[in-house]
CSV table of C-alpha atoms and ligand atoms in Angstrom, one decimal:
chain,number,residue,atom,x,y,z
G,1,MET,CA,0.4,0.0,-0.1
G,2,SER,CA,1.2,3.6,-0.6
G,3,SER,CA,0.5,6.8,0.1
G,4,LEU,CA,0.4,10.5,-1.0
G,5,LEU,CA,3.8,11.0,0.6
G,6,ASN,CA,5.1,7.8,-1.2
G,7,ILE,CA,5.7,6.6,2.5
G,8,GLU,CA,5.6,2.4,1.5
G,9,TYR,CA,3.3,1.0,4.3
G,10,PRO,CA,3.4,-2.6,5.4
G,11,GLU,CA,0.2,-4.5,4.9
G,12,LYS,CA,-2.8,-3.4,7.1
G,13,LEU,CA,-6.4,-4.2,7.6
G,14,ASN,CA,-9.2,-1.8,7.0
G,15,LEU,CA,-10.7,-1.6,10.5
G,16,ALA,CA,-10.7,1.7,11.6
G,17,ASN,CA,-13.0,4.9,10.8
G,18,ILE,CA,-9.9,6.6,9.3
G,19,PRO,CA,-9.1,9.9,8.6
G,20,THR,CA,-10.6,11.2,11.9
G,21,PRO,CA,-11.1,14.7,12.0
G,22,LEU,CA,-9.2,17.4,13.3
G,23,GLU,CA,-11.5,19.8,15.3
G,24,LYS,CA,-10.8,23.2,16.7
G,25,LEU,CA,-11.6,23.7,20.5
G,26,ARG,CA,-12.8,27.4,19.7
G,27,ARG,CA,-14.2,27.9,23.0
G,28,LEU,CA,-11.6,26.6,25.2
G,29,GLY,CA,-8.6,27.9,23.0
G,30,ARG,CA,-10.3,31.6,23.1
G,31,LYS,CA,-10.0,31.0,26.9
G,32,LEU,CA,-6.5,29.6,26.9
G,33,ASP,CA,-5.5,32.3,23.7
G,34,LEU,CA,-4.4,29.2,21.9
G,35,ASP,CA,-5.2,27.7,18.3
G,36,LEU,CA,-6.2,24.6,19.9
G,37,TYR,CA,-7.1,21.7,18.0
G,38,ILE,CA,-8.0,18.1,18.6
G,39,LYS,CA,-7.2,15.0,16.4
G,40,ARG,CA,-10.7,13.0,17.1
G,41,ASP,CA,-9.3,9.4,17.5
G,42,ASP,CA,-12.0,8.7,19.4
G,43,LEU,CA,-14.3,8.7,16.6
G,44,THR,CA,-12.1,5.8,14.7
G,45,GLY,CA,-14.8,3.6,15.7
G,46,SER,CA,-17.7,3.0,18.6
G,47,GLU,CA,-16.7,-0.5,19.6
G,48,LEU,CA,-13.3,0.0,18.2
G,49,SER,CA,-13.2,3.4,19.8
G,50,GLY,CA,-9.7,5.2,20.3
G,51,ASN,CA,-6.0,4.7,19.3
G,52,LYS,CA,-5.4,1.0,19.9
G,53,ILE,CA,-7.4,0.3,16.4
G,54,ARG,CA,-4.8,2.1,14.2
G,55,LYS,CA,-1.8,-0.2,15.7
G,56,LEU,CA,-4.0,-3.3,15.3
G,57,GLU,CA,-4.6,-2.6,11.8
G,58,PHE,CA,-1.2,-3.8,10.9
G,59,ILE,CA,-0.4,-5.8,13.9
G,60,LEU,CA,-3.6,-8.2,13.1
G,61,ALA,CA,-2.6,-8.1,9.5
G,62,HIS,CA,0.6,-9.7,10.2
G,63,ALA,CA,-0.9,-12.3,12.6
G,64,LEU,CA,-3.2,-13.2,10.1
G,65,SER,CA,-0.2,-13.6,7.6
G,66,GLN,CA,1.6,-15.7,10.0
G,67,GLY,CA,-1.4,-18.1,9.9
G,68,ALA,CA,-2.5,-17.1,13.8
G,69,ASP,CA,-6.1,-18.1,14.6
G,70,THR,CA,-6.1,-16.5,18.0
G,71,VAL,CA,-4.4,-13.2,19.5
G,72,LEU,CA,-3.2,-12.9,23.1
G,73,THR,CA,-2.5,-9.6,24.9
G,74,CYS,CA,-2.5,-8.2,28.2
G,75,GLY,CA,-3.9,-4.5,30.3
G,76,GLY,CA,-5.5,-3.9,33.0
G,77,ALA,CA,-9.0,-5.3,33.8
G,78,GLN,CA,-10.4,-1.8,31.8
G,79,SER,CA,-8.2,-2.1,29.2
G,80,ASN,CA,-9.0,-0.2,26.3
G,81,HIS,CA,-6.5,-2.2,24.5
G,82,ALA,CA,-7.7,-5.4,25.6
G,83,ARG,CA,-11.5,-4.5,24.3
G,84,ALA,CA,-10.3,-3.1,20.8
G,85,THR,CA,-8.0,-6.4,20.4
G,86,ALA,CA,-11.4,-8.1,21.3
G,87,VAL,CA,-13.5,-6.9,18.8
G,88,ALA,CA,-11.1,-6.4,15.9
G,89,ALA,CA,-10.1,-9.8,16.4
G,90,VAL,CA,-13.7,-10.9,15.4
G,91,ARG,CA,-13.9,-8.7,12.8
G,92,ALA,CA,-11.0,-10.2,11.5
G,93,GLY,CA,-11.8,-13.9,11.8
G,94,LEU,CA,-9.9,-14.6,14.9
G,95,LYS,CA,-10.2,-15.8,18.6
G,96,SER,CA,-9.0,-13.9,21.5
G,97,LEU,CA,-7.6,-14.3,24.8
G,98,LEU,CA,-6.7,-11.6,27.4
G,99,ILE,CA,-4.5,-11.5,30.2
G,100,LEU,CA,-5.7,-9.0,32.6
G,101,ARG,CA,-4.8,-7.3,35.8
G,102,THR,CA,-6.9,-7.4,38.9
G,103,PRO,CA,-6.0,-7.3,42.5
G,104,ASP,CA,-7.9,-10.6,43.4
G,105,PRO,CA,-8.0,-13.1,40.5
G,106,SER,CA,-10.6,-15.0,42.2
G,107,ASN,CA,-13.0,-12.2,42.6
G,108,PRO,CA,-12.5,-10.7,39.1
G,109,PRO,CA,-14.4,-7.3,38.6
G,110,PRO,CA,-17.8,-7.2,37.3
G,111,ALA,CA,-18.7,-7.4,33.6
G,112,THR,CA,-18.9,-4.0,32.8
G,113,ALA,CA,-17.9,-1.3,30.3
G,114,ASN,CA,-14.6,-2.5,28.5
G,115,ILE,CA,-15.1,-5.8,30.4
G,116,LEU,CA,-18.9,-5.9,29.1
G,117,LEU,CA,-17.2,-5.4,25.6
G,118,ASP,CA,-15.0,-8.2,26.0
G,119,ARG,CA,-17.6,-10.9,27.2
G,120,LEU,CA,-19.9,-9.8,24.5
G,121,VAL,CA,-17.6,-10.6,21.8
G,122,GLY,CA,-16.6,-13.7,23.4
G,123,ALA,CA,-13.0,-13.1,24.2
G,124,GLU,CA,-11.7,-15.9,26.7
G,125,ILE,CA,-10.4,-14.0,29.9
G,126,VAL,CA,-7.4,-14.7,32.2
G,127,TRP,CA,-7.1,-13.0,35.4
G,128,ILE,CA,-3.9,-12.1,37.1
G,129,THR,CA,-2.4,-10.2,39.6
G,130,PRO,CA,-0.7,-6.8,39.6
G,131,GLU,CA,2.6,-9.0,40.9
G,132,GLU,CA,2.2,-11.7,38.0
G,133,TYR,CA,1.8,-9.1,36.0
G,134,LYS,CA,5.4,-7.6,36.3
G,135,SER,CA,6.4,-11.2,34.6
G,136,ARG,CA,3.6,-11.5,32.0
G,137,GLY,CA,5.9,-12.6,29.7
G,138,GLU,CA,5.8,-16.0,31.0
G,139,ILE,CA,2.2,-16.2,31.5
G,140,PHE,CA,2.3,-15.3,27.9
G,141,GLU,CA,4.1,-18.2,26.8
G,142,ARG,CA,2.4,-20.8,29.1
G,143,GLU,CA,-1.1,-19.6,27.6
G,144,ALA,CA,0.4,-19.9,24.2
G,145,GLU,CA,1.6,-23.2,25.0
G,146,ARG,CA,-1.5,-24.2,26.3
G,147,LEU,CA,-3.4,-23.3,23.1
G,148,ARG,CA,-0.8,-24.9,21.1
G,149,LYS,CA,-1.4,-28.0,22.7
G,150,GLU,CA,-5.1,-27.5,21.9
G,151,GLY,CA,-3.7,-27.7,18.1
G,152,ARG,CA,-4.5,-23.7,17.9
G,153,ASN,CA,-2.0,-21.2,16.9
G,154,PRO,CA,-1.7,-18.0,19.1
G,155,PHE,CA,0.1,-14.7,18.4
G,156,ILE,CA,1.0,-12.8,20.8
G,157,LEU,CA,0.6,-9.3,20.9
G,158,PRO,CA,2.5,-6.9,23.7
G,159,GLU,CA,0.7,-4.5,26.4
G,160,GLY,CA,-0.6,-1.4,24.0
G,161,GLY,CA,0.3,-3.3,20.7
G,162,SER,CA,3.3,-1.2,21.3
G,163,THR,CA,5.4,-2.6,18.6
G,164,ALA,CA,7.4,-1.0,15.7
G,165,LEU,CA,5.0,-2.5,13.9
G,166,GLY,CA,2.1,-1.0,15.2
G,167,ALA,CA,4.3,2.4,15.3
G,168,TRP,CA,3.1,2.6,11.8
G,169,GLY,CA,-0.7,3.3,13.0
G,170,TYR,CA,0.6,6.8,14.3
G,171,ILE,CA,2.5,7.7,11.2
G,172,ARG,CA,-0.6,7.0,9.3
G,173,ALA,CA,-2.5,9.2,11.7
G,174,MET,CA,0.4,11.8,11.2
G,175,GLU,CA,-0.5,11.7,7.3
G,176,GLU,CA,-3.9,12.5,8.0
G,177,LEU,CA,-2.8,15.5,10.4
G,178,ALA,CA,-0.4,17.0,7.7
G,179,HIS,CA,-3.1,17.1,5.3
G,180,ASP,CA,-5.2,18.8,8.0
G,181,LEU,CA,-3.1,21.3,8.8
G,182,ALA,CA,-2.1,22.0,5.2
G,183,LEU,CA,-5.8,23.5,5.1
G,184,LEU,CA,-5.4,25.9,8.0
G,185,GLU,CA,-4.1,29.5,7.7
G,186,GLY,CA,0.0,29.2,7.8
G,187,GLY,CA,-0.5,25.9,6.4
G,188,THR,CA,2.1,23.5,7.5
G,189,ASP,CA,4.6,25.9,7.9
G,190,GLN,CA,3.5,27.3,11.3
G,191,PRO,CA,4.9,25.0,13.7
G,192,ALA,CA,2.3,22.8,16.0
G,193,THR,CA,2.8,21.0,19.4
G,194,VAL,CA,1.0,17.3,19.4
G,195,ILE,CA,-0.2,16.2,22.6
G,196,ALA,CA,-0.6,12.7,23.3
G,197,ALA,CA,-1.4,10.9,27.0
G,198,THR,CA,1.3,8.2,27.1
G,199,GLY,CA,0.8,4.8,28.6
G,200,SER,CA,2.7,1.9,27.0
G,201,GLY,CA,4.8,4.5,24.8
G,202,GLY,CA,3.3,3.1,20.9
G,203,THR,CA,1.3,6.4,20.3
G,204,LEU,CA,4.2,8.9,21.1
G,205,ALA,CA,6.3,6.6,19.3
G,206,GLY,CA,4.4,6.5,16.0
G,207,ILE,CA,4.0,10.6,16.2
G,208,ILE,CA,7.5,10.8,16.8
G,209,LEU,CA,8.3,8.7,13.6
G,210,GLY,CA,6.0,10.0,11.6
G,211,ALA,CA,6.4,13.7,12.0
G,212,LYS,CA,10.4,12.6,11.1
G,213,LEU,CA,9.5,10.5,8.3
G,214,LEU,CA,6.9,13.6,7.0
G,215,GLY,CA,9.4,16.1,7.6
G,216,LEU,CA,6.8,17.8,9.5
G,217,ASN,CA,7.1,21.0,11.7
G,218,ILE,CA,6.1,19.2,14.5
G,219,ARG,CA,6.7,18.7,18.0
G,220,PRO,CA,5.5,15.6,19.6
G,221,ILE,CA,4.9,15.9,23.3
G,222,GLY,CA,3.8,12.9,25.5
G,223,ILE,CA,2.4,13.2,29.1
G,224,ASN,CA,2.9,10.1,31.1
G,225,VAL,CA,-0.2,8.3,32.7
G,226,CYS,CA,1.7,6.1,34.8
G,227,ASP,CA,5.5,5.0,35.5
G,228,ASP,CA,8.0,8.1,34.4
G,229,ARG,CA,9.9,10.0,32.4
G,230,GLU,CA,12.8,7.8,32.1
G,231,TYR,CA,10.7,4.7,31.8
G,232,PHE,CA,9.1,6.4,28.6
G,233,VAL,CA,12.2,7.2,27.3
G,234,ASN,CA,13.8,4.4,27.3
G,235,GLU,CA,10.7,2.6,26.1
G,236,ILE,CA,9.6,4.7,23.2
G,237,GLY,CA,13.6,4.8,22.3
G,238,ARG,CA,13.5,0.8,22.0
G,239,ILE,CA,10.3,1.2,20.2
G,240,CYS,CA,12.1,3.8,17.6
G,241,ALA,CA,15.7,2.2,17.5
G,242,GLU,CA,13.6,-1.4,16.2
G,243,PHE,CA,11.6,0.8,14.0
G,244,LYS,CA,14.8,2.1,12.1
G,245,GLU,CA,16.4,-1.0,12.0
G,246,ARG,CA,13.5,-2.8,10.2
G,247,TYR,CA,11.9,0.1,7.9
G,248,ALA,CA,13.9,3.1,7.6
G,249,PRO,CA,17.8,3.0,8.5
G,250,GLN,CA,18.2,6.4,7.5
G,251,LEU,CA,16.4,8.0,10.2
G,252,VAL,CA,18.1,9.7,13.0
G,253,ILE,CA,16.7,9.4,16.1
G,254,ASP,CA,18.2,11.0,19.5
G,255,PRO,CA,16.2,9.7,22.7
G,256,GLN,CA,17.0,12.4,24.6
G,257,PHE,CA,16.5,14.9,22.4
G,258,ASP,CA,13.2,13.6,20.2
G,259,ILE,CA,11.3,12.1,23.0
G,260,GLU,CA,9.9,14.5,25.1
G,261,ILE,CA,7.6,13.5,28.1
G,262,ILE,CA,6.1,15.9,30.8
G,263,ASP,CA,6.2,13.9,33.8
G,264,GLY,CA,4.1,15.0,37.0
G,265,TYR,CA,0.7,14.1,36.4
G,266,VAL,CA,0.1,10.4,37.0
G,267,GLY,CA,-2.0,11.9,40.2
G,268,ARG,CA,-3.3,9.1,42.3
G,269,GLY,CA,-1.7,6.2,40.0
G,270,TYR,CA,-2.7,4.4,36.6
G,271,ALA,CA,-6.5,4.1,36.5
G,272,LEU,CA,-6.9,6.0,39.8
G,273,SER,CA,-8.9,9.6,39.2
G,274,ALA,CA,-7.8,12.8,41.8
G,275,PRO,CA,-11.5,14.8,41.7
G,276,GLU,CA,-9.6,17.9,40.3
G,277,GLU,CA,-9.2,15.6,36.9
G,278,LEU,CA,-12.9,14.2,37.2
G,279,GLU,CA,-14.1,18.1,37.6
G,280,LEU,CA,-12.0,19.0,34.0
G,281,ILE,CA,-13.6,16.0,32.5
G,282,ARG,CA,-16.7,17.4,32.8
G,283,GLU,CA,-15.7,21.2,32.1
G,284,ILE,CA,-14.4,20.1,28.7
G,285,ALA,CA,-17.9,18.2,28.3
G,286,GLN,CA,-20.0,20.9,29.4
G,287,VAL,CA,-17.5,23.7,27.4
G,288,GLU,CA,-17.0,21.8,24.0
G,289,GLY,CA,-19.3,18.7,24.1
G,290,VAL,CA,-16.3,16.5,24.2
G,291,PHE,CA,-15.7,13.6,26.6
G,292,LEU,CA,-12.6,13.0,27.5
G,293,ASP,CA,-11.7,9.7,29.4
G,294,PRO,CA,-10.3,9.3,33.1
G,295,VAL,CA,-7.3,7.0,32.7
G,296,TYR,CA,-5.5,8.7,29.9
G,297,THR,CA,-6.7,11.7,28.3
G,298,GLY,CA,-8.2,13.4,31.5
G,299,LYS,CA,-5.0,12.9,32.9
G,300,ALA,CA,-3.0,14.2,30.2
G,301,PHE,CA,-5.4,17.3,29.4
G,302,ASN,CA,-5.1,18.3,33.3
G,303,GLY,CA,-1.2,18.1,33.0
G,304,PHE,CA,-1.0,20.1,29.5
G,305,MET,CA,-3.7,22.9,31.4
G,306,LYS,CA,-1.3,22.8,34.5
G,307,GLU,CA,1.7,23.4,32.4
G,308,LEU,CA,0.2,26.1,30.3
G,309,GLU,CA,-0.8,27.9,33.6
G,310,LYS,CA,2.9,28.0,34.7
G,311,TYR,CA,4.7,28.2,31.4
G,312,PRO,CA,1.9,30.0,29.0
G,313,LYS,CA,4.5,29.9,25.9
G,314,PHE,CA,6.0,26.6,26.4
G,315,PHE,CA,3.5,25.0,23.8
G,316,GLY,CA,3.4,27.6,21.1
G,317,GLN,CA,0.6,29.0,19.3
G,318,ARG,CA,-0.8,25.6,17.6
G,319,VAL,CA,-1.7,23.0,19.7
G,320,VAL,CA,-3.1,19.8,18.8
G,321,PHE,CA,-4.2,17.8,21.7
G,322,VAL,CA,-4.9,13.5,20.1
G,323,HIS,CA,-7.9,12.4,21.2
G,324,THR,CA,-6.8,9.0,22.1
G,325,GLY,CA,-10.1,7.2,23.2
G,326,GLY,CA,-11.0,5.6,26.4
G,327,ILE,CA,-15.0,6.6,26.5
G,328,TYR,CA,-15.6,3.2,28.2
G,329,GLY,CA,-13.5,4.2,30.7
G,330,LEU,CA,-16.1,6.6,32.4
G,331,PHE,CA,-18.7,4.3,33.4
G,332,PRO,CA,-16.5,2.5,35.8
G,333,LYS,CA,-16.2,5.8,37.3
G,334,GLU,CA,-19.8,6.3,38.3
G,335,ASP,CA,-19.6,6.5,41.9
G,336,GLN,CA,-17.0,9.0,41.9
G,337,PHE,CA,-18.6,11.3,39.3
G,338,ALA,CA,-22.0,11.4,41.5
G,339,GLU,CA,-19.7,13.5,44.2
G,340,LEU,CA,-19.9,16.2,41.6
G,341,PHE,CA,-23.3,16.6,40.4
X,401,PLP,C1,-4.1,3.1,25.6
X,401,PLP,C2,-4.3,4.6,25.5
X,401,PLP,C3,-3.3,5.8,25.8
X,401,PLP,C4,-2.3,5.3,25.6
X,401,PLP,O1,-1.4,5.0,24.2
X,401,PLP,P1,0.2,4.4,24.4
X,401,PLP,O2,0.5,4.3,22.7
X,401,PLP,O3,-0.3,2.9,25.0
X,401,PLP,O4,1.0,4.8,24.8
X,401,PLP,C5,-3.7,7.0,25.7
X,401,PLP,N1,-5.3,7.2,25.6
X,401,PLP,C6,-6.0,6.1,25.7
X,401,PLP,C7,-7.6,6.3,25.5
X,401,PLP,C8,-5.5,4.7,25.6
X,401,PLP,O5,-6.5,3.7,25.6
């Protein structure tokens, strides 16, 4: 498959609703004195909503080419990536096995929100503890071996689908963005800062690689929602290095310079919400009619707003926030939201 900019993409499935729109957040932008845009990757699908389907289009095409019949992946109990994988697997004619993290596997969480969707599409779920999750590589192997013994052909997707192959999904997204920026006043010459919530790193890796491959005047920034800056510079550095080796030896990437992470907004911890984060989600919904999610985009947007307060010029005039999805993450927070109403 080729594109307008003559990048040779690997083979992919067509599952996502793309290109997604680039929308201006007029009211909020006016208030903040910014040209503020949002890339609506929450609209890549309803059941497939979010950033993960962009990576999965490439990864599942590869899994099929390998003759796989079952995809294995992992994540938190309410993982958007696991849900997108389970749904996309069905659409690709595959089965799925999800290895999900929960404090007490003998008493797993109720089938609500993403878990409900996982169940509805018939995903097999294996519950493991956060401690076991640290050695998930072994659990992947154990489960893959069990499936092989049943005569099946498993294919393992690491956390978040954050691999060199998956990074193509956000190179594609940057190509879309370039087309949309070209239509704005000032075109692609005017610099833009692109902000994305960072949870396993693959999205930011793709944005960085895409900006480089396409020669865009874009400054990518990740705001981490778990772990810390050092972790993501390493992780994204690893994905970019693998990408370079496999697909683009000419690329020059300096992890310390090219991988910009704003740390400090993990808050209470992964998937745990502070009242101010939920309050911000409500404010954006009321001002713009856009729903951020509590696990990723709400935290990242909170970080963006806080940094902007401290350093009004830091992000430049034109800012694009990538809405990476996660709407189903709102539902397990019903009780916490109720306190705001
Ligand atoms: C997974 C996810 C992210 C983070 O993307 P990574 O590629 O894992 O860094 C951001 N937002 C949402 C809604 C997600 O589900």
